[in-house]
């Protein structure tokens, strides 16, 4: 069995002549947490969109565990073990917290062409949903409408939903976006606990979190990969310093 | 091959296309820039016809009837904008559709109250009732004038959109509404102006068709759907798209109605062709719309940035 | 709310029950007071109520704003009219045809429409229903513009003799109750959750693995079939079938009923249909220009009372505004 779990091969996507993803190649090893960092406009979200199946690439391939998923639609990728959390909170805000997670579970427990039974009474859905919520500390908010949660709780719910689909690969798009220090630290702990069991591709701006969590880091600038390596290698890489970390040599630790 | 019939029908198709363009242009601008769906646009078409009919009767001149009817329709459009439309810009499209649907009911009933249930005829002056000959083909002069006026308006609109400040705002707004307001443009005035412009265009269409079909209650209600088909095909927010799509729809609809049964008789029995052809020709423009959407869901010429 | 547990019934549950009881009592009241026109009025009301309930499934719960739903009423009615024209009597053939035709139309148009969103969706559903309208207008054989008169109603074995007005009324009431029950179950089921989630955030639903397009299409077909049955009832009721039933303005009236009653609620559409029909009846008694006041009322509801009757009732009973599915 190959060590490479996710392979991105020469991926290319352009919008109106500007390459958002400029022949990107990188690989994510089984069980590792691979972070992708880069300045704003580097094309990180476009990359995730292509990996998730929301946006078709103009060229290149995405290979998951040996299988070419480049043209597979988003909803089917979820059933191949891929889960994603969104940079800007994307939840079913008019439904309850537990509804949100239950839907994620429902999607992976049989089909949903069932018209008779009350889904909210189905313990096959509610029990795992509550467990997932407990995992992120939201069990006591289960019955509340998702709209009423705080921003940090929304981010936790995003993770709970991603976990509920029992993925093998998680694409995390800035999970710590907009979080205060305490909430961010909590999120780091949550992610740390997942290391080893889940393969993760993490996009983040929070450098403390990145260096605390990442096994390897890839740096993306203007849609191109300029470096890939261990945190130490990246921290000391000249090209990276120039392009991204800039004068933060003292702070980057 | 009956050339006279072919030429007449092509002309009729162009004429329908011109009318649809006048309707669709206002609709697509208002929708493209203000994100406002106005079902009552067809009612403004109707009001244009009735204003023209009344002024023609009062002044005994069709030309004066049109010249007076245009500002009247513009004012009516502004009145609608100020009292109802502007409160709906921030609402979702369903609310806009429902409220403007309510306006249609009000207009239809109002017209019945003011002008009675029967339609109003609009007599043409002598010099427009004649005919023009192209070789052996004879065409009513009025229809030629409709096409000429319509093309003139189209050119005028093109000039407006490409060479004036308002036109620049229109083009900018079609691509990016928030930017336009962030640039400090008085959005309220721009929107009111646009609404008025749309009303004038719709009213003009109504006035031009009225001498042929009479001004009747509810005359806008069926054609408004065709106008929406036109802007969907053309690309919402694009005047050029509205023009191309309007011509396409006008020609296909007219030619379909005239020639489809002949064409179908080549494929099946006369009797079957005669039963099926009217139904199918009525459906052609919708089939065209579905086909275009299947290939290009954003329409033929969507404004850039959408 | 759990139907089988009265404790969980709120304002909505009781309103539904009371409403249904009032409706079922109408024939007795009408015959006692020699007022057949009331029975006719309420019969029409119930048919439109079924149509509105079916529309609400996709509109209120599913967020699919179909401005072409009247097409199903027309299709269902013609599925009674055309066989009757050829002296085909059996009711099960009429209704069976109505179900098949509605399902087919919903499948084909839905497959196209559901690839679009927002206002495009609204306009395309409108355009398709106009297409069917013109198609029927053009077919001279079945009356064209003038419509089709039928001389007998769908024939069913005794005791369901639809020629008897009261029987037709009770059969319609039965379908109303059945459609309410079916929608109630669907909305709470797994399928309903997917539909509700897709209305809320389709992108998210896809990312957790739902083929939202197909689920919505199935919902669209279910809704069309229910409305097609209402159309078959309408054809039986009026015995006069006209393309005007398919006019896009009729679809507008249906949406108005849903919004007037309160969209996204079970019985709301029925209340909306009731309010629509009764107000129309009352207003047209006062003035021939009733459409004007009706139009103003519609504008007023949209601007000021968007939650409809359901919304007004709930604020009257002091409850917080919660959409269905928002409570546990």
Tab-separated table of N, CA and C in Angstrom, chain B residues 31-36 172-182 187 191 306:
chain	number	residue	atom	x	y	z
B	31	UNK	N	-33.544	44.373	-14.406
B	31	UNK	CA	-33.187	43.169	-13.714
B	31	UNK	C	-31.684	43.059	-13.551
B	32	UNK	N	-30.954	43.378	-14.594
B	32	UNK	CA	-29.508	43.225	-14.550
B	32	UNK	C	-28.851	44.150	-13.532
B	33	UNK	N	-29.336	45.375	-13.459
B	33	UNK	CA	-28.665	46.338	-12.584
B	33	UNK	C	-29.314	46.449	-11.225
B	34	UNK	N	-30.631	46.403	-11.204
B	34	UNK	CA	-31.301	46.593	-9.930
B	34	UNK	C	-31.705	45.268	-9.288
B	35	UNK	N	-31.449	44.176	-9.984
B	35	UNK	CA	-31.816	42.858	-9.474
B	35	UNK	C	-33.293	42.813	-9.115
B	36	UNK	N	-34.089	43.489	-9.947
B	36	UNK	CA	-35.503	43.586	-9.651
B	36	UNK	C	-36.302	42.924	-10.763
B	172	UNK	N	-21.419	49.444	-15.685
B	172	UNK	CA	-20.725	49.102	-14.440
B	172	UNK	C	-21.663	48.364	-13.515
B	173	UNK	N	-22.888	48.883	-13.437
B	173	UNK	CA	-23.841	48.286	-12.511
B	173	UNK	C	-24.215	46.884	-12.901
B	174	UNK	N	-24.216	46.619	-14.202
B	174	UNK	CA	-24.580	45.268	-14.638
B	174	UNK	C	-23.533	44.268	-14.167
B	175	UNK	N	-22.292	44.731	-14.063
B	175	UNK	CA	-21.234	43.833	-13.607
B	175	UNK	C	-21.093	43.837	-12.107
B	176	UNK	N	-21.228	44.992	-11.514
B	176	UNK	CA	-20.952	45.065	-10.094
B	176	UNK	C	-21.704	46.201	-9.419
B	177	UNK	N	-22.834	45.818	-8.876
B	177	UNK	CA	-23.730	46.797	-8.276
B	177	UNK	C	-23.115	47.497	-7.074
B	178	UNK	N	-22.492	46.742	-6.219
B	178	UNK	CA	-21.977	47.318	-4.970
B	178	UNK	C	-20.909	48.348	-5.245
B	179	UNK	N	-20.090	48.060	-6.273
B	179	UNK	CA	-19.028	49.007	-6.612
B	179	UNK	C	-19.621	50.354	-7.000
B	180	UNK	N	-20.675	50.277	-7.806
B	180	UNK	CA	-21.282	51.525	-8.288
B	180	UNK	C	-21.743	52.373	-7.112
B	181	UNK	N	-22.393	51.745	-6.147
B	181	UNK	CA	-22.883	52.553	-5.034
B	181	UNK	C	-21.721	52.982	-4.141
B	182	UNK	N	-20.674	52.137	-4.095
B	182	UNK	CA	-19.522	52.519	-3.291
B	182	UNK	C	-18.810	53.732	-3.896
B	187	UNK	N	-27.672	56.113	-5.900
B	187	UNK	CA	-28.333	54.916	-6.411
B	187	UNK	C	-29.829	55.116	-6.568
B	191	UNK	N	-31.644	54.341	-10.053
B	191	UNK	CA	-32.679	53.318	-10.172
B	191	UNK	C	-33.989	53.919	-10.668
B	306	UNK	N	-20.532	38.344	-14.346
B	306	UNK	CA	-21.706	37.750	-13.682
B	306	UNK	C	-21.452	36.304	-13.372
